[in-house]
mmCIF file of C-alpha atoms and ligand atoms in Angstrom:
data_model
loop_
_atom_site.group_PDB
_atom_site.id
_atom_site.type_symbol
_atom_site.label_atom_id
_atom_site.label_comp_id
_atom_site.label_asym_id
_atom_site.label_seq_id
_atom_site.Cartn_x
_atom_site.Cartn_y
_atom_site.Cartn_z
ATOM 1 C CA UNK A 1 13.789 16.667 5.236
ATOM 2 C CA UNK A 2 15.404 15.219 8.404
ATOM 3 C CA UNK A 3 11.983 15.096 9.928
ATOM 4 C CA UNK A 4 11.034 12.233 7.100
ATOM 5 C CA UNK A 5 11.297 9.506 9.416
ATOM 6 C CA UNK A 6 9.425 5.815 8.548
ATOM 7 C CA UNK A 7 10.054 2.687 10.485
ATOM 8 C CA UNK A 8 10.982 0.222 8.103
ATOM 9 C CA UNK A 9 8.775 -3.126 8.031
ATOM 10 C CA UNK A 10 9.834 -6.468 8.020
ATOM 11 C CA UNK A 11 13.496 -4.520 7.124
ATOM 12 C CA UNK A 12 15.660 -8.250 7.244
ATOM 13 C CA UNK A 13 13.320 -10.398 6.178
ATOM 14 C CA UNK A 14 12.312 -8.436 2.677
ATOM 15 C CA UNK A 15 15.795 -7.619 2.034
ATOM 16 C CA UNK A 16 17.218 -11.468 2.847
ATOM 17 C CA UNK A 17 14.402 -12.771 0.534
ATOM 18 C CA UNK A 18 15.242 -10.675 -2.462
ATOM 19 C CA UNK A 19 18.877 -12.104 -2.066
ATOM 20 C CA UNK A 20 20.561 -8.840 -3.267
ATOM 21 C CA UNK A 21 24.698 -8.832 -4.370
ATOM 22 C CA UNK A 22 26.644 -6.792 -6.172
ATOM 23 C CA UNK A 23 25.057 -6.436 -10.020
ATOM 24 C CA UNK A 24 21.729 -6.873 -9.604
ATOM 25 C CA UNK A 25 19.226 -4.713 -10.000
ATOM 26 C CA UNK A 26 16.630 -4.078 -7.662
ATOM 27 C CA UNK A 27 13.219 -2.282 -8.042
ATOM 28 C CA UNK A 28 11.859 -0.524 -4.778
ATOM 29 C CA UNK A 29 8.601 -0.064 -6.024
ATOM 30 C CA UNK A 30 7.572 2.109 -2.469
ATOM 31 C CA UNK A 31 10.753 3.959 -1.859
ATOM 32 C CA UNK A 32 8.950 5.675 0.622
ATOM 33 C CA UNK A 33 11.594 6.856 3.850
ATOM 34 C CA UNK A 34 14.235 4.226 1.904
ATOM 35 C CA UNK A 35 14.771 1.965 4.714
ATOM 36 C CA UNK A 36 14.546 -1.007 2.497
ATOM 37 C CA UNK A 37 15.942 0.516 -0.590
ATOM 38 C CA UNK A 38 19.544 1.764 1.863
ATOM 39 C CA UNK A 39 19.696 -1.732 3.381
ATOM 40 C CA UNK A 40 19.311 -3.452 -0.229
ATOM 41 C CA UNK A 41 21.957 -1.088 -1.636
ATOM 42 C CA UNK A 42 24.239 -1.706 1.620
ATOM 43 C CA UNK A 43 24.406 -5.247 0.134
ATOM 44 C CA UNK A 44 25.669 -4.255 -3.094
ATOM 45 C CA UNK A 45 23.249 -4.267 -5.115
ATOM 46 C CA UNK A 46 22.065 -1.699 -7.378
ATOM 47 C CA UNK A 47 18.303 0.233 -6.715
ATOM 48 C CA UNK A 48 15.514 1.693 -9.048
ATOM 49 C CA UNK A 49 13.106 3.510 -6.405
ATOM 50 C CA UNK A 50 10.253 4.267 -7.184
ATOM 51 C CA UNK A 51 7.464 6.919 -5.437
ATOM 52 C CA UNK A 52 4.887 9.043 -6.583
ATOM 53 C CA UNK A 53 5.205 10.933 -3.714
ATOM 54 C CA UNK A 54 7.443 14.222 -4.394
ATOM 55 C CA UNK A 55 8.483 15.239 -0.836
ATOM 56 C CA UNK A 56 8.954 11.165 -0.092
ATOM 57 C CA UNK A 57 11.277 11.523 -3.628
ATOM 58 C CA UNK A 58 13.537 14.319 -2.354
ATOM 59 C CA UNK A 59 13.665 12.449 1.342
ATOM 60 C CA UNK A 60 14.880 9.428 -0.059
ATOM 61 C CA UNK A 61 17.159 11.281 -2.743
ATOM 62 C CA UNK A 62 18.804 13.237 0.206
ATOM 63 C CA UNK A 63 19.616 9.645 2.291
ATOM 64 C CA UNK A 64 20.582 7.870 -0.644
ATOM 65 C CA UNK A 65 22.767 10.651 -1.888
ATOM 66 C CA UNK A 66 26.206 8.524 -0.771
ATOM 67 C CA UNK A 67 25.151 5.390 -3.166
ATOM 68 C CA UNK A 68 25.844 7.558 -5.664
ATOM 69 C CA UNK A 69 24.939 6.263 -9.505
ATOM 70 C CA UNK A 70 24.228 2.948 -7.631
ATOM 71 C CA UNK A 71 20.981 3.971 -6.557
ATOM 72 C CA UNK A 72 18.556 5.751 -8.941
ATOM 73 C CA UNK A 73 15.066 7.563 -8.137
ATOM 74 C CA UNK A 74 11.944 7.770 -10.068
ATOM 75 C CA UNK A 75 8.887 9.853 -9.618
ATOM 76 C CA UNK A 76 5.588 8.057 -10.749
ATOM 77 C CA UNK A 77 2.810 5.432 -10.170
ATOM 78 C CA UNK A 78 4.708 1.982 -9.438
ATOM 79 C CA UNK A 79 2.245 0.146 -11.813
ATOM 80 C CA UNK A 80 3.375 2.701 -14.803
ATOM 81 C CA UNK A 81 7.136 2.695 -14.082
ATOM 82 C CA UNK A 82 7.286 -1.079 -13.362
ATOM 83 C CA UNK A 83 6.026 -1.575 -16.947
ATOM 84 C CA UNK A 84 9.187 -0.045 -18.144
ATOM 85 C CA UNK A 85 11.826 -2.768 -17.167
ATOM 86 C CA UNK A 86 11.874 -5.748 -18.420
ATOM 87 C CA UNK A 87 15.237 -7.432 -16.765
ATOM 88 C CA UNK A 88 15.851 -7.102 -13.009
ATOM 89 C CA UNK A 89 16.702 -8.994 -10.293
ATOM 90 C CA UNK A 90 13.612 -8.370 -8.033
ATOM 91 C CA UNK A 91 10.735 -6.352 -7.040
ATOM 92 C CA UNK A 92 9.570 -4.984 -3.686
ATOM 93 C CA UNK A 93 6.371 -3.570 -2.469
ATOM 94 C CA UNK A 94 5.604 -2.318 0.773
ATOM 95 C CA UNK A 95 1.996 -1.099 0.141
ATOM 96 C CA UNK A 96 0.016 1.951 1.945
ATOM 97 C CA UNK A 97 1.067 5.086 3.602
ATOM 98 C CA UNK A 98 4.538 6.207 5.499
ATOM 99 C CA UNK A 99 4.725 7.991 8.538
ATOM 100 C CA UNK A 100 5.770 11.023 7.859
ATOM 101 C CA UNK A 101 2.413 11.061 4.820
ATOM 102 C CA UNK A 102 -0.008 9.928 8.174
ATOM 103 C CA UNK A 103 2.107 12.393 10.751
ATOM 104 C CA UNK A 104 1.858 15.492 8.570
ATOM 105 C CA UNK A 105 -1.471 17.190 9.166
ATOM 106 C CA UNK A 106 -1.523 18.904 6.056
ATOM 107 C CA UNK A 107 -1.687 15.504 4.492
ATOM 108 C CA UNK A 108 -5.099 15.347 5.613
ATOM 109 C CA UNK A 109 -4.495 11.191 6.154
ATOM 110 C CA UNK A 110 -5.124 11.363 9.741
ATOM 111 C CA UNK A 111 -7.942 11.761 12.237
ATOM 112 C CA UNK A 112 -5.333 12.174 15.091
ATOM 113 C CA UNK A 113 -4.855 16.145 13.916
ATOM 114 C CA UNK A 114 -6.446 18.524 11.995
ATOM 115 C CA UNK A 115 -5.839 18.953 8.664
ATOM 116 C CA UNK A 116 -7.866 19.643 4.592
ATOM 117 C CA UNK A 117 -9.376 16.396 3.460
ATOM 118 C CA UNK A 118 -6.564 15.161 1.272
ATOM 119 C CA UNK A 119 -5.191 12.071 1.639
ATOM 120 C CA UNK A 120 -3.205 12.136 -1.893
ATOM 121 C CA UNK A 121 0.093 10.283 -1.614
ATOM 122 C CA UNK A 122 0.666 12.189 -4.995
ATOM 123 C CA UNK A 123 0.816 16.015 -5.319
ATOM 124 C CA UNK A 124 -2.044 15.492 -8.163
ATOM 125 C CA UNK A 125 -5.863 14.020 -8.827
ATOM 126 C CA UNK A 126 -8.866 14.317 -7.045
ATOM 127 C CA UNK A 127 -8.544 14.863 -2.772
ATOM 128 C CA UNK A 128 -10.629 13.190 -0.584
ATOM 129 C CA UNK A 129 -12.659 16.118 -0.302
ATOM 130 C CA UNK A 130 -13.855 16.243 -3.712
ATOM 131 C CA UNK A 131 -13.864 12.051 -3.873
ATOM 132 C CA UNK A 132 -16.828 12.608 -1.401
ATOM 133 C CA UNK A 133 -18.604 15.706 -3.115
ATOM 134 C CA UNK A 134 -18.363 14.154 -6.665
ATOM 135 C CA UNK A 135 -19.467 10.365 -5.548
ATOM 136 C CA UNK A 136 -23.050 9.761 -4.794
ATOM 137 C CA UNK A 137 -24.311 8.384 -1.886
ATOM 138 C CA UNK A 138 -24.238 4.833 -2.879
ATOM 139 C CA UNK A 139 -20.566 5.062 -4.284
ATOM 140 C CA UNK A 140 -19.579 6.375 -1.031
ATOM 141 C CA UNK A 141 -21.279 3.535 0.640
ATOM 142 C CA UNK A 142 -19.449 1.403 -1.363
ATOM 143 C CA UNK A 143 -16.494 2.622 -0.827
ATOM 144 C CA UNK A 144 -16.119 2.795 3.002
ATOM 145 C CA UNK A 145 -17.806 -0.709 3.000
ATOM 146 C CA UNK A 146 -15.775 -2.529 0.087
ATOM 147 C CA UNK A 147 -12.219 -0.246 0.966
ATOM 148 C CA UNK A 148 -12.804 0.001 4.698
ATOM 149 C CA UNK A 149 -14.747 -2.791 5.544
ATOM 150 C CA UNK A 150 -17.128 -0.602 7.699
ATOM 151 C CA UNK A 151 -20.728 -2.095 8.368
ATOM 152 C CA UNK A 152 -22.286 1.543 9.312
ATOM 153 C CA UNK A 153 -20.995 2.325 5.516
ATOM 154 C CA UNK A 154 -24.529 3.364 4.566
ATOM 155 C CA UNK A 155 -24.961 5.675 7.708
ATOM 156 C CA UNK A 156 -21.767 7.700 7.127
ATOM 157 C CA UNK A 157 -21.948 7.916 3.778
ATOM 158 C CA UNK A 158 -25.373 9.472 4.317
ATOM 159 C CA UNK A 159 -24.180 11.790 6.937
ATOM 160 C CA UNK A 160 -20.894 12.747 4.813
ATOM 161 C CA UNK A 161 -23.222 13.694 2.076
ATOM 162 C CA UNK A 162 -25.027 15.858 4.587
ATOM 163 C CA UNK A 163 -21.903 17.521 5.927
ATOM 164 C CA UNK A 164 -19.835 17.598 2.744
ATOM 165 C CA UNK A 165 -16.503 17.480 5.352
ATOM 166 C CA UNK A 166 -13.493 20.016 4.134
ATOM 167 C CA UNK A 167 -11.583 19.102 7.289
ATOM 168 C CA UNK A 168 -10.060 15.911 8.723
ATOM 169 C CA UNK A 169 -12.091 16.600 11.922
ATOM 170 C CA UNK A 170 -14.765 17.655 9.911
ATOM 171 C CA UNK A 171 -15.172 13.962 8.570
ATOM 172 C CA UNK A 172 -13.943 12.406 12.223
ATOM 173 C CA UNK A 173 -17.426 14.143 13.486
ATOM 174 C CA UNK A 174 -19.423 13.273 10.764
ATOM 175 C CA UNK A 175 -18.540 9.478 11.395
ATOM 176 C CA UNK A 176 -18.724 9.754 14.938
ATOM 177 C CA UNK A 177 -22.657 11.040 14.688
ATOM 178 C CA UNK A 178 -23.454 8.493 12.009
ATOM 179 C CA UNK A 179 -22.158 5.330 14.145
ATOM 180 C CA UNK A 180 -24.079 4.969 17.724
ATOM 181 C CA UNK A 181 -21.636 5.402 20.362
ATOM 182 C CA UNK A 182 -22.630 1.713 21.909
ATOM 183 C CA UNK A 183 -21.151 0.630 18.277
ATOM 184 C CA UNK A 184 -18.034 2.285 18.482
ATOM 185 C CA UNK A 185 -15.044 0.278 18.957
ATOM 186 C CA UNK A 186 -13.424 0.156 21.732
ATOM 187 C CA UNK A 187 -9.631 -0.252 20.370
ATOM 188 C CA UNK A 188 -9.355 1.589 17.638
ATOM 189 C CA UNK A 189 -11.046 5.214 16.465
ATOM 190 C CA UNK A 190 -14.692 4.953 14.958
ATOM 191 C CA UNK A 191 -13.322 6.937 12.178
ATOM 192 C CA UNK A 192 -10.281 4.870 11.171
ATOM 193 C CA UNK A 193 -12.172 2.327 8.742
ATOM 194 C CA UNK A 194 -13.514 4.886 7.095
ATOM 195 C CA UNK A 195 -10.496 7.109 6.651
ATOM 196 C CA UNK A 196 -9.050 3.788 5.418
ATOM 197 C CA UNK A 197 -11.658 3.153 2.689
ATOM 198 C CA UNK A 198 -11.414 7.145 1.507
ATOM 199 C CA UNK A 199 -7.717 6.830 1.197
ATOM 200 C CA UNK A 200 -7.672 3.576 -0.637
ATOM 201 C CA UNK A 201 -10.067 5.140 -3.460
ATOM 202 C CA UNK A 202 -8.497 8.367 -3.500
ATOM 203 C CA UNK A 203 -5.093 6.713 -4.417
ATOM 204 C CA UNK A 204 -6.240 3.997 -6.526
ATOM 205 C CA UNK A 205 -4.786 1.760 -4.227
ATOM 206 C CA UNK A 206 -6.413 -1.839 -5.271
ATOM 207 C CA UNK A 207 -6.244 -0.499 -8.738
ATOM 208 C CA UNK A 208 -2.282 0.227 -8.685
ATOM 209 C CA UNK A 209 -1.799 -3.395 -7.129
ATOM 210 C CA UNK A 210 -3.498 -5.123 -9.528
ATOM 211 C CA UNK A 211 -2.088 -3.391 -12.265
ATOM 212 C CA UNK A 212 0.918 -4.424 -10.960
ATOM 213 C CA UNK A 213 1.049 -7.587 -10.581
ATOM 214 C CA UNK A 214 0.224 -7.964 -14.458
ATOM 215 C CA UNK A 215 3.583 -6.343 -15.377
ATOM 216 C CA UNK A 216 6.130 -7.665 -12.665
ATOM 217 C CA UNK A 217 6.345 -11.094 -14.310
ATOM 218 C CA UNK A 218 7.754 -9.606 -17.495
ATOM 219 C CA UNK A 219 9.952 -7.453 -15.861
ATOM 220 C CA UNK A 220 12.069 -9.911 -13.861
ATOM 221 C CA UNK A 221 14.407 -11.852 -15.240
ATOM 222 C CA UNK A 222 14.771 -15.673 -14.914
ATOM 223 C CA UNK A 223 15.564 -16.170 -11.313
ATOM 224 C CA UNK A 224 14.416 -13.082 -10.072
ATOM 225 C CA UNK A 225 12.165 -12.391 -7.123
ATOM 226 C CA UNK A 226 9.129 -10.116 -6.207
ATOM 227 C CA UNK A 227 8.549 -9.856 -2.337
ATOM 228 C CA UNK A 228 5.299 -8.022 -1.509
ATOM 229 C CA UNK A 229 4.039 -6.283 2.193
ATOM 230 C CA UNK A 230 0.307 -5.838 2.329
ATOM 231 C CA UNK A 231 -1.455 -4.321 5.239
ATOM 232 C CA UNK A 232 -4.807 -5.440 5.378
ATOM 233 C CA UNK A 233 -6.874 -8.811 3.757
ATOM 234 C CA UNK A 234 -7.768 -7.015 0.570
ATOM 235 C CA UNK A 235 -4.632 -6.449 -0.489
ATOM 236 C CA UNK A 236 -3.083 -9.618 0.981
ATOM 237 C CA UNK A 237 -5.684 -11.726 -0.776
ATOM 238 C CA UNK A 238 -5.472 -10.515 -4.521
ATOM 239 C CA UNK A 239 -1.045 -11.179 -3.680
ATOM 240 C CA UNK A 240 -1.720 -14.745 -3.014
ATOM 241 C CA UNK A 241 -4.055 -15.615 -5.376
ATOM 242 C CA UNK A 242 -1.906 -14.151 -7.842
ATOM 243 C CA UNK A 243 1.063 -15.812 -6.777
ATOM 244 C CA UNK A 244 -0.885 -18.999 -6.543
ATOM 245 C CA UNK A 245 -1.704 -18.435 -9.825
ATOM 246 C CA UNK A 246 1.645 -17.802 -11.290
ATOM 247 C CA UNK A 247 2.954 -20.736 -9.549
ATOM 248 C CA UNK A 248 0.115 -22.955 -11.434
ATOM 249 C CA UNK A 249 -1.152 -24.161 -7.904
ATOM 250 C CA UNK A 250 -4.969 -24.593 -6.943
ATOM 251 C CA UNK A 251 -8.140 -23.447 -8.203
ATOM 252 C CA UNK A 252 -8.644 -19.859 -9.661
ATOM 253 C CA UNK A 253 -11.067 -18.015 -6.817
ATOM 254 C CA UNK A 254 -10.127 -14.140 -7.814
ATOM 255 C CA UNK A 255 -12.636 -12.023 -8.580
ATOM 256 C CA UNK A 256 -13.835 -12.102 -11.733
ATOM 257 C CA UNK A 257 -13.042 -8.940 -12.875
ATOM 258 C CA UNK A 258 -9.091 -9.237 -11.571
ATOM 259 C CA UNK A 259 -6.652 -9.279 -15.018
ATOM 260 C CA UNK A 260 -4.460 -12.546 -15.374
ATOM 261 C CA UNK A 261 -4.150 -12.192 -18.903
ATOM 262 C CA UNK A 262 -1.481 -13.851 -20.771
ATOM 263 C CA UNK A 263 -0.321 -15.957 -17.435
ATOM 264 C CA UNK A 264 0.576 -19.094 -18.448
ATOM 265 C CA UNK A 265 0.507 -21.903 -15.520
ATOM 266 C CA UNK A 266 3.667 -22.286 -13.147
ATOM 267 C CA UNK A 267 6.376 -20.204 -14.377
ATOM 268 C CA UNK A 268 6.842 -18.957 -10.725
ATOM 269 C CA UNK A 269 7.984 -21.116 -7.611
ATOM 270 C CA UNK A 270 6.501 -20.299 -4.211
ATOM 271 C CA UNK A 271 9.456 -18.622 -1.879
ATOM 272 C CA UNK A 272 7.643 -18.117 1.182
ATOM 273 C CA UNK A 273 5.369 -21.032 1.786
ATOM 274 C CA UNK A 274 3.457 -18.726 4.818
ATOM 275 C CA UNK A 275 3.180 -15.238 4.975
ATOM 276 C CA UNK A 276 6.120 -13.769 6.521
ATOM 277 C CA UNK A 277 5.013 -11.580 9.538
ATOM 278 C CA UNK A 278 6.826 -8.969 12.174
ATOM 279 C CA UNK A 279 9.163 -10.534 15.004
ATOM 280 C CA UNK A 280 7.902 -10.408 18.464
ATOM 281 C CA UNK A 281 10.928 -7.937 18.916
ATOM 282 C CA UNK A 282 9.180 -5.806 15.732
ATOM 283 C CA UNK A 283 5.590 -5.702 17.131
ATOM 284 C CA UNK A 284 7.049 -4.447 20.413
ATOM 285 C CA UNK A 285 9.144 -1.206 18.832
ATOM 286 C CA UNK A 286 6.817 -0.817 15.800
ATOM 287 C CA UNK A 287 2.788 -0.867 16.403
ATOM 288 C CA UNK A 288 2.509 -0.506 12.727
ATOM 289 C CA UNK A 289 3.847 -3.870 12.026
ATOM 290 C CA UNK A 290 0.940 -6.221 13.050
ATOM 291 C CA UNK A 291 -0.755 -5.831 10.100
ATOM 292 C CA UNK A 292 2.394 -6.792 7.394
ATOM 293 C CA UNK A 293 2.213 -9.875 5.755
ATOM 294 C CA UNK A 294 5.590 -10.399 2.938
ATOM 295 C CA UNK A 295 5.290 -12.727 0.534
ATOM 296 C CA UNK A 296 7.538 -13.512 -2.122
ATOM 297 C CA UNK A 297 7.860 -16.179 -5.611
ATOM 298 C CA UNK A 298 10.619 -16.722 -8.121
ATOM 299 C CA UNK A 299 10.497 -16.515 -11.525
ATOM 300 C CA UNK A 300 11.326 -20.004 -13.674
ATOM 301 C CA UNK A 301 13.922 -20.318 -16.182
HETATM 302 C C1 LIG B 401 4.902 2.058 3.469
HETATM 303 S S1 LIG B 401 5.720 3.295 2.572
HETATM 304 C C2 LIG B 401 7.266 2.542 2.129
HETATM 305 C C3 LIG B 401 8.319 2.631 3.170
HETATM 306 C C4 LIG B 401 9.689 2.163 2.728
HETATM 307 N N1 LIG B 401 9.702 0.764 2.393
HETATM 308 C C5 LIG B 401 10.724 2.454 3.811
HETATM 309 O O1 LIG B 401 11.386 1.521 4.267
HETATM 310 O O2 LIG B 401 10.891 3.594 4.189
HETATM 311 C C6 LIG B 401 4.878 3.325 1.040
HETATM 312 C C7 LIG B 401 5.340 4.374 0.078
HETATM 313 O O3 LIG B 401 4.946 3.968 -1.212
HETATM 314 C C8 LIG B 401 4.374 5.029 -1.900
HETATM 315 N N2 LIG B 401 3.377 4.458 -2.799
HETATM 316 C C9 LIG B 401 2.270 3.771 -2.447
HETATM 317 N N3 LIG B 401 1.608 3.371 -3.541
HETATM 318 C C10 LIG B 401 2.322 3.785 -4.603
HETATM 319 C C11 LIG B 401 2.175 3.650 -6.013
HETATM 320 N N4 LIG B 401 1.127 3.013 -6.532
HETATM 321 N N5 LIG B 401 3.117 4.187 -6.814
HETATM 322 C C12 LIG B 401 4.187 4.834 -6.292
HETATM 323 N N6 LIG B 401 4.379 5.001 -4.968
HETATM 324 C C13 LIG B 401 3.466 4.484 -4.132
HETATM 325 C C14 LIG B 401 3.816 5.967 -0.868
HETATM 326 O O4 LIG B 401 3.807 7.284 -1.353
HETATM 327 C C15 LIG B 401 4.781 5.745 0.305
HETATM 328 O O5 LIG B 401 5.813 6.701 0.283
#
């Protein structure tokens, strides 16, 4: 358990923007290592994390053990568990994958070692191994285009389909032969938009966002705030529209088959009028921080 180590993102800035004292109640919706849920509690006030990942659970548990009945942990989708509350002081999201889920390779998350085609942050549903077996060639396609915004989509889903990869390696070759090596990029792994797009669809991660974001505004109070991290445009854009949305400013441009039933024009007030993003001093210590964007609103009387 010591090992679970995860460099908290944008650690001040979520936790100064969600305000927290002594009696509120805070949801960490992606307890994750805890880093934001310990420095929320430190404040005073009291936490509800959430994580549907068990051995992030027990991590988190173990650290928070000194908080005592101040702090309380809950295994489960954020989307289901969210929809349970229905007066708290805030909400926080820090969207994706931890460390230690990319670091172990048994995870299967990571090209960098070998490991089974996982990539569940859960310990249940469908791995990325069968994802790619069940889909068909066009879904896949799909997938690593829409997910992982990868233009040789149709080339490695062909080639996956081929190869049927068991292995993280397994599917780190399979993408390397599919994308001509003059087409490989030259910062990052060929592999790494498509391990993005797999991992995306294997956890529902679009899905679990959306769903979401039509139950937070019911379960804060008057005066409470939501503060969300997103790590890459897909995810960023459906968190400002929404919050556009909610804050009854400009024109509706989410896709049409995004749910913003029952929203009713400006009960929300923008907090952050830009994206918050990582310190120069952040970037430096923590590579994994370019990508974060926080944004936060406030619920109306
Ligand atoms: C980036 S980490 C959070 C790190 C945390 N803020 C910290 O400071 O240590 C995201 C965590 O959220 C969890 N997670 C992602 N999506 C989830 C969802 N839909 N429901 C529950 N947990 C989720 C992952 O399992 C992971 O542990």
């Amino acid at each position: 358990l010591s090992e679970f180590v995860h460099k908290t993102v944008l650690l001040a800035e979520a936790v100064s923007l969600l305000n927290p004292v002594a009696g509120k109640i805070i949801v960490d919706g992606t307890l994750g290592g805890g880093g934001h849920s310990e420095a929320l509690l430190l404040a005073g006030a009291n936490v509800i994390g959430i994580d549907r990942d068990t051995n992030a659970l027990a991590a988190a548990k173990n650290r928070l053990a000194r908080f005592g009945s101040q702090f309380e942990a809950v295994e489960g989708r954020f989307s289901e568990v969210i929809a349970r509350y229905s007066d708290v002081h805030g909400v926080l999201l820090d969207l994706g994958v931890s460390s230690p889920q990319l670091d172990v390779a048994e995870r299967g998350f990571s090209f960098m070692s070998n490991g089974p085609l996982d990539m569940r942050m859960a310990q249940s549903g469908d791995t990325a191994e069968t994802l790619v077996k069940n889909l068909t060639e066009e879904e896949l396609a799909n997938v690593i285009y829409e997910f992982g915004e990868e233009r040789f989509s149709r080339q490695i889903a062909r080639m996956l389909k081929e190869r049927l990869p068991k292995t993280t390696f397994e599917l780190a070759e399979a993408v390397k032969s599919a994308v001509p090596k003059k087409f490989w990029p030259k910062e990052t792994h060929v592999a790494t938009r498509t391990f993005q797009g797999l991992r995306i669809a294997v956890n529902r991660e679009l899905g679990e966002l959306a769903d979401a974001l039509t139950v937070i505004p019911q379960a804060l109070k008057a005066g409470g705030r939501v503060g969300i991290i997103s790590f890459h445009s897909l995810e960023d854009r459906m968190v400002k529209q929404t919050f556009k949305e909610w804050c009854g400013e400009g024109p509706d441009d989410l896709p049409r088959d995004f749910p913003v039933a029952n929203v009713k024009p400006k009960f929300f007030k923008p907090v952050t009028k830009k994206p918050v993003t990582a310190s120069d001093e952040e970037l430096k210590m923590n590579p994994r921080s370019r990508s974060a964007k926080l944004r936060a609103v406030e619920k109306l009387p």
